Amino acid sequence: MDTLPVASGAGAEPLTPAQLRELYSLMVAVRHLDTSAIAWQRQGIIPGYAPELGQEAAQVGSGYAVDTTRDFVFPTYREMGVARTMGVDMVAYMSTHKATWHGGLYNPMESRLAPIQAVVAGSVLHAVGWAHGQTLAGTADGKLGVALTYFGDGASSQGDVHEALNFAAVMKAPVVFFVQNNGWAISVPTERQVAGGSVAARAAGYGMPALQIDGDDVVAVVEATRRAFAHARAGNGPVLIEAMTYRRGPHSTSDDPGRYRSLDEERDGAGADPLERFRQRLLADGIADEAFFAEALAAAKAEEEQIRTGIQALGSRPGTEMFDLVFQETTPALQAQAANWREESEHV
Amino acid sequence: MDTLPVASGAGAEPLTPAQLRELYSLMVAVRHLDTSAIAWQRQGIIPGYAPELGQEAAQVGSGYAVDTTRDFVFPTYREMGVARTMGVDMVAYMSTHKATWHGGLYNPMESRLAPIQAVVAGSVLHAVGWAHGQTLAGTADGKLGVALTYFGDGASSQGDVHEALNFAAVMKAPVVFFVQNNGWAISVPTERQVAGGSVAARAAGYGMPALQIDGDDVVAVVEATRRAFAHARAGNGPVLIEAMTYRRGPHSTSDDPGRYRSLDEERDGAGADPLERFRQRLLADGIADEAFFAEALAAAKAEEEQIRTGIQALGSRPGTEMFDLVFQETTPALQAQAANWREESEHV
Amino acid sequence: MSNSILEGAAAAGPARSAAATTTAATTTVMSMQQALNRALDEVLAENPQAVIFGEDCGRLGGVFRITDGLQAKHGEQRVFDTPLAESGILGMSVGLAMAGFHPIPEVQFDGFAYPAINQIVCQIARMNYRSRGTMPMPITLRVPSFGGIRAPEHHGESLEALFAHVPGLKVVSPSNPHEAYHLLKYAATRPDPVIFMEPKSRYWQKGDVDLAHCDADGGDPTGAKVMREGRHLTLVAWGAMVARCLQVAELAAEDGIDIEVLDLRWLKPIDAEALAASVRKTRRAVVVHEAPLTSGLGAEVAQLITQSCFDTLKAPVERVTGFDVPYPSGDLEDEYIPNIDRILFGIQRVLEYKRG
Amino acid sequence: MSNSILEGAAAAGPARSAAATTTAATTTVMSMQQALNRALDEVLAENPQAVIFGEDCGRLGGVFRITDGLQAKHGEQRVFDTPLAESGILGMSVGLAMAGFHPIPEVQFDGFAYPAINQIVCQIARMNYRSRGTMPMPITLRVPSFGGIRAPEHHGESLEALFAHVPGLKVVSPSNPHEAYHLLKYAATRPDPVIFMEPKSRYWQKGDVDLAHCDADGGDPTGAKVMREGRHLTLVAWGAMVARCLQVAELAAEDGIDIEVLDLRWLKPIDAEALAASVRKTRRAVVVHEAPLTSGLGAEVAQLITQSCFDTLKAPVERVTGFDVPYPSGDLEDEYIPNIDRILFGIQRVLEYKRG
Ligand SMILES: Cc1ncc(C[n+]2csc(CCOP(=O)(O)OP(=O)(O)O)c2C)c(N)n1
Ligand SMILES: Cc1ncc(C[n+]2csc(CCOP(=O)(O)OP(=O)(O)O)c2C)c(N)n1
Ligand SMILES: [Mg+2]
Ligand SMILES: [Mg+2]
């Protein structure tokens, strides 16, 4: 499925030991925050959460390729690992799961991460538009900003994904379509979702290069994403990456996977844990040792504690924001409603 | 692009001389009616028309493969040739261009031709649903009714087409997707519409067999469509056919192609006239002679006259139909509006 | 309206069993989820052409479990999962209807009906008309609707004004388990497309369900329904707001204000006569809905009342609704959805209205 | 309102030239198509971030020629054709807005806005809110709208009630060339999403355009506008119905009935004060629109009037609208769109209303 011209992948030097360790630290931080968030939900700290257990390599690896000075990332509701890798303020990010603000409290323009997107396939076209904007704006150094857009195997069924692939390819827009094929869309397995069995296989029909990769191998993910970015950045048009992974947890904290898949199926489908795989590899290659792993875990724990404290401290947003943030230029009708609301809620 | 397993195409005997002559007669009838309709529009008999000049082979050839006792056809706004080939009442069909009734006055259930469809890609999903209904209903003789759905190169950009291809392939629905790639979607040429250059190339991404054929060769069209029908009928799932043809006329009688393509471009793009090509072939193969051609043309003219007379005789539909045909079970609100309308228009 | 007598029976009750079990004792206690599930079960049993499908409807039984157990009982041909594409689901429904089926598709959440609007408005709603009555569209689209469950974005939308504006659609919303059972059975046997808006915040509320008949008169459940009689003011509502209005009426009664609560039930066609009959008596009306104010269905209801009761009305019809803002997150939901206080303020404005 | 003096000049006029040509004589005669084309030309010239795109917008200049000549003049980067997919066009607009552009997409016909509704409602309308004001959506969506041209199915839809109900959108419709020029220039320079509904049946009607300012007060064209003053009754309309209401007013004047015609212009936000001011004076109102009656914007207008003028109103506000039926074909269009007779009947009902 590797239809990306090799020539265009040039310039991607192998990852250094320091980078490999950084990737591991990121994956541990993400894993720890992710599993903690489930605990938070059980403890009533947050009302719900969509875990990404098992997708750390795909998320950290792809997010690692982003240049936040010029690229822009379009997540779904499950890209916590990408956000963390990009250095987004994680209290502001996780606030969406506290139900503080749909889309999150972080500043998307500064973070270069679009607001959390709850519509399946909702932002894939936005990425194409943003990317075409880079082409229109032009570039002084021949290097375009690249849009990186995430979607799932389930989302691949939406018409918007097709329109996005076609628009991007017709316009040669610098987009990297990053599909996390995690085997499931809530209760529906990929084989009853994705006709033909592979999202990457769709790309050829648009004359678009594609890579289907082991999404649980973080190094493979970084390398593939970098190749794709180099291709798009140079003005050669979009690339599709299908990272094969597995949704190890429930769809969300309100889902009950026992209704549609057995524990045996889960074990078989999931394969080896990407974090553990990477750990073994670092050990085998002598790049990291147990002390490093312990340190990384400790850092992850400290980080999670800080984020939890931040989340717990988050109050509700003031009701005036309901009215004030609708428009850049408010309207008399909205102001009247706001005044009415203020009056009636102060009475109480 | 022929990815349809040859084995499944079995059973399609070569066309007999009588059948070949029939195809020619149909093409002449369609050509004559089509060019006449433009004249009708100029004469004020009908307000508008979407000609299919140059697509006679694609339409007659594909429509010829339909078994109206069990199949169902889903047209766009440009499939007059298919309707004629299927034996649809042509006054009732052409009435839509008289602006008598959106969708046409023919009975779609009896004709096995869905109402004329003005939404680009609008009915492609309907075909999938109807076809899946055949699977659900089952078949006594192992032969399924097949849905034949038409769409254009422009329509291929719509999300609904992707959803339809995916649904059909996931459900192995007996659908033949028949794309007339006529080079243009109003003013936009295929190369700026269809990324990768071929709609047929998309099929592989869904694990769906596809045929890209010379849509101006009526025999090739019949044979391809028959193969596709045999495949789908036997329960092997959907097939996509891309018939390469050319929209020789304007998009519609209100279009001015001179604004976006030159006459030279038209001549080069269109290639040889499919009707003339077929005529030469029949002559060369000794299947028909000038006398036959003259007879076919005379029949076409007589037919056109009859249809024109029928169209001219068509009055406006009574206003009560506006209210009576909305629901199977009308509502008090609608009845009140109808009563009000009746009262106010009788006053006048 | 005492539930307690039958509560025990209902706990072990037949909420998921087939239709044929109607006994002499036809009243039972169910949640709305159970009532809807039972209605679908019976529809499948009674009409071999009925098919249910959508995202996660099959094995999972839907994210709200409305189709729970139906695939296991009626088979994968009758109840099935589709790929994740709402336009696909509704577009497919058209074809199934043409093939003689009665499709009962589900859109997983209100906010995900938007990708299907093109198929709903341009195809489903018009096909009977376009085909001159030869291709009826007996499609019952179930849409878990409205807010009140602190859900993520797009999971708390109120699309009734949009649907009600579309010629060719009928729209209905039940307010309690009893209505849910009957209205769904009625809707799912109609020859026309019906949008069935389920108030998701009420799914788990239990209530008496009289399986034998919906309304006291035993007729079809086609119009609006007086849920509480009153003399001083008519509260008009639908879906989850009906229960809230009943609460409000109880509170107002403590102050001697006698409120009539009208459950509109059908949002298209609207029962204009029921509105007129009630307001002719009470001479005052407040309409309550969750959707944003502007161009909401409350405007239509208010205008219908004003048209028929202009001379009797003591005050302009008041609207208590969601604001013209995107559905908010978390706690702000309580500010957005009409709450008891805001409804009471609306009532007060009407009662205190003085012609000037 | 005499056009004749400038007619000659207009024929050879500067309708397609750039913005800078404003001279002392600022009034010229143009068709609405020319006025819109000129407005877009000027917007492109004045704002380098403005981009125009859609189906057949580029080389062809749009099926209605509204973008005629703009690609040749401003280049293929500024004015371009997209593939045939409305969701794609609107979804792409979001990304372009994020990248700092001011997208001015076109949907070829009203009925083909439906495939884009998901992107419009769930994305464009909410992005400013979702991003807490950090990602404004200065998107001006042009939609050739309404009926009256005997077009094929789906080419004569009136979506204003739908758009007006969506929090986060603004909606405007011009009624003549002058309004078209100014409202488009104003809309296309706003930082918020505006749906710009062009009455396609008026594209070829000519009229005076004062290029210098829109309204007499020289301010922003933000509210409704009195197109004809009158004392006996207020006709409220927008788009193509304004001209028809002006005709009706002329006819009524022959019978001594003095009608005020209010062009609503902005369908969201609605200028409630202008409605109140007019009806406080005339004490009677009829609202006219092409869209189906039920849940149409007429209900909102009527209710706003009733709320503010309950005491002064002599009769309930009357609505003269399209019926709750799919937009019909051919001659039936004349029955469907409010015609002069139906509007006069509506006026008569209001004038003859007797409290009983
Ligand atoms: C348009 C739309 N339809 C339905 C949903 C409800 N929904 C949320 S997530 C989901 C499954 C998505 O599966 P996939 O794209 O594979 O992503 P994953 O959850 O596996 O990360 C569904 C059906 C939605 N959010 N948006
Ligand atoms: C959803 C939708 N968008 C836009 C249009 C307007 N329109 C009518 S035909 C057409 C071009 C269609 O091109 P293609 O699919 O290639 O078919 P052809 O006209 O060449 O037969 C367009 C843009 C439409 N009818 N439906
Ligand atoms: Mg998935
Ligand atoms: Mg074409």
mmCIF file of C-alpha atoms in Angstrom, chain D residues 1 173 175-180 182-183 208 210 213-229 234-238 242 246 260-266 271 273-275 278:
data_model
loop_
_atom_site.group_PDB
_atom_site.id
_atom_site.type_symbol
_atom_site.label_atom_id
_atom_site.label_comp_id
_atom_site.label_asym_id
_atom_site.label_seq_id
_atom_site.Cartn_x
_atom_site.Cartn_y
_atom_site.Cartn_z
ATOM 1 C CA MET D 1 -37.931 56.651 -8.840
ATOM 2 C CA SER D 173 -31.915 39.250 1.308
ATOM 3 C CA SER D 175 -35.105 43.306 -2.839
ATOM 4 C CA ASN D 176 -33.715 45.486 -5.643
ATOM 5 C CA PRO D 177 -30.422 46.370 -7.331
ATOM 6 C CA HIS D 178 -29.634 49.189 -4.922
ATOM 7 C CA GLU D 179 -30.130 47.002 -1.881
ATOM 8 C CA ALA D 180 -28.264 44.181 -3.574
ATOM 9 C CA HIS D 182 -25.032 47.672 -0.653
ATOM 10 C CA LEU D 183 -26.139 44.651 1.304
ATOM 11 C CA ASP D 208 -31.516 53.026 -9.592
ATOM 12 C CA ASP D 210 -26.932 55.064 -5.491
ATOM 13 C CA HIS D 213 -24.833 55.237 0.384
ATOM 14 C CA CYS D 214 -27.522 52.692 0.982
ATOM 15 C CA ASP D 215 -29.895 54.375 3.359
ATOM 16 C CA ALA D 216 -30.912 57.973 3.672
ATOM 17 C CA ASP D 217 -29.140 58.283 7.015
ATOM 18 C CA GLY D 218 -25.890 57.111 5.471
ATOM 19 C CA GLY D 219 -25.420 54.492 8.188
ATOM 20 C CA ASP D 220 -24.817 50.785 7.879
ATOM 21 C CA PRO D 221 -27.644 48.895 6.158
ATOM 22 C CA THR D 222 -28.419 46.841 9.214
ATOM 23 C CA GLY D 223 -32.154 46.969 9.822
ATOM 24 C CA ALA D 224 -35.415 46.837 7.935
ATOM 25 C CA LYS D 225 -36.374 49.606 5.560
ATOM 26 C CA VAL D 226 -39.643 51.338 4.788
ATOM 27 C CA MET D 227 -39.993 51.129 1.006
ATOM 28 C CA ARG D 228 -43.312 52.938 0.942
ATOM 29 C CA GLU D 229 -44.972 54.832 3.732
ATOM 30 C CA THR D 234 -48.105 47.298 7.047
ATOM 31 C CA LEU D 235 -47.028 44.759 4.449
ATOM 32 C CA VAL D 236 -43.864 42.998 5.570
ATOM 33 C CA ALA D 237 -41.826 41.180 2.940
ATOM 34 C CA TRP D 238 -38.318 40.388 1.724
ATOM 35 C CA VAL D 242 -41.101 43.306 -1.807
ATOM 36 C CA LEU D 246 -45.232 47.520 -3.724
ATOM 37 C CA GLU D 260 -46.820 50.799 4.214
ATOM 38 C CA VAL D 261 -44.336 48.333 2.739
ATOM 39 C CA LEU D 262 -41.525 47.243 4.992
ATOM 40 C CA ASP D 263 -38.583 45.444 3.406
ATOM 41 C CA LEU D 264 -37.316 43.303 6.249
ATOM 42 C CA ARG D 265 -33.881 42.947 4.579
ATOM 43 C CA TRP D 266 -32.278 41.153 7.525
ATOM 44 C CA ASP D 271 -35.417 44.372 13.127
ATOM 45 C CA GLU D 273 -38.160 47.782 16.397
ATOM 46 C CA ALA D 274 -38.937 48.650 12.818
ATOM 47 C CA LEU D 275 -41.809 46.171 12.863
ATOM 48 C CA SER D 278 -44.596 50.595 11.634
#
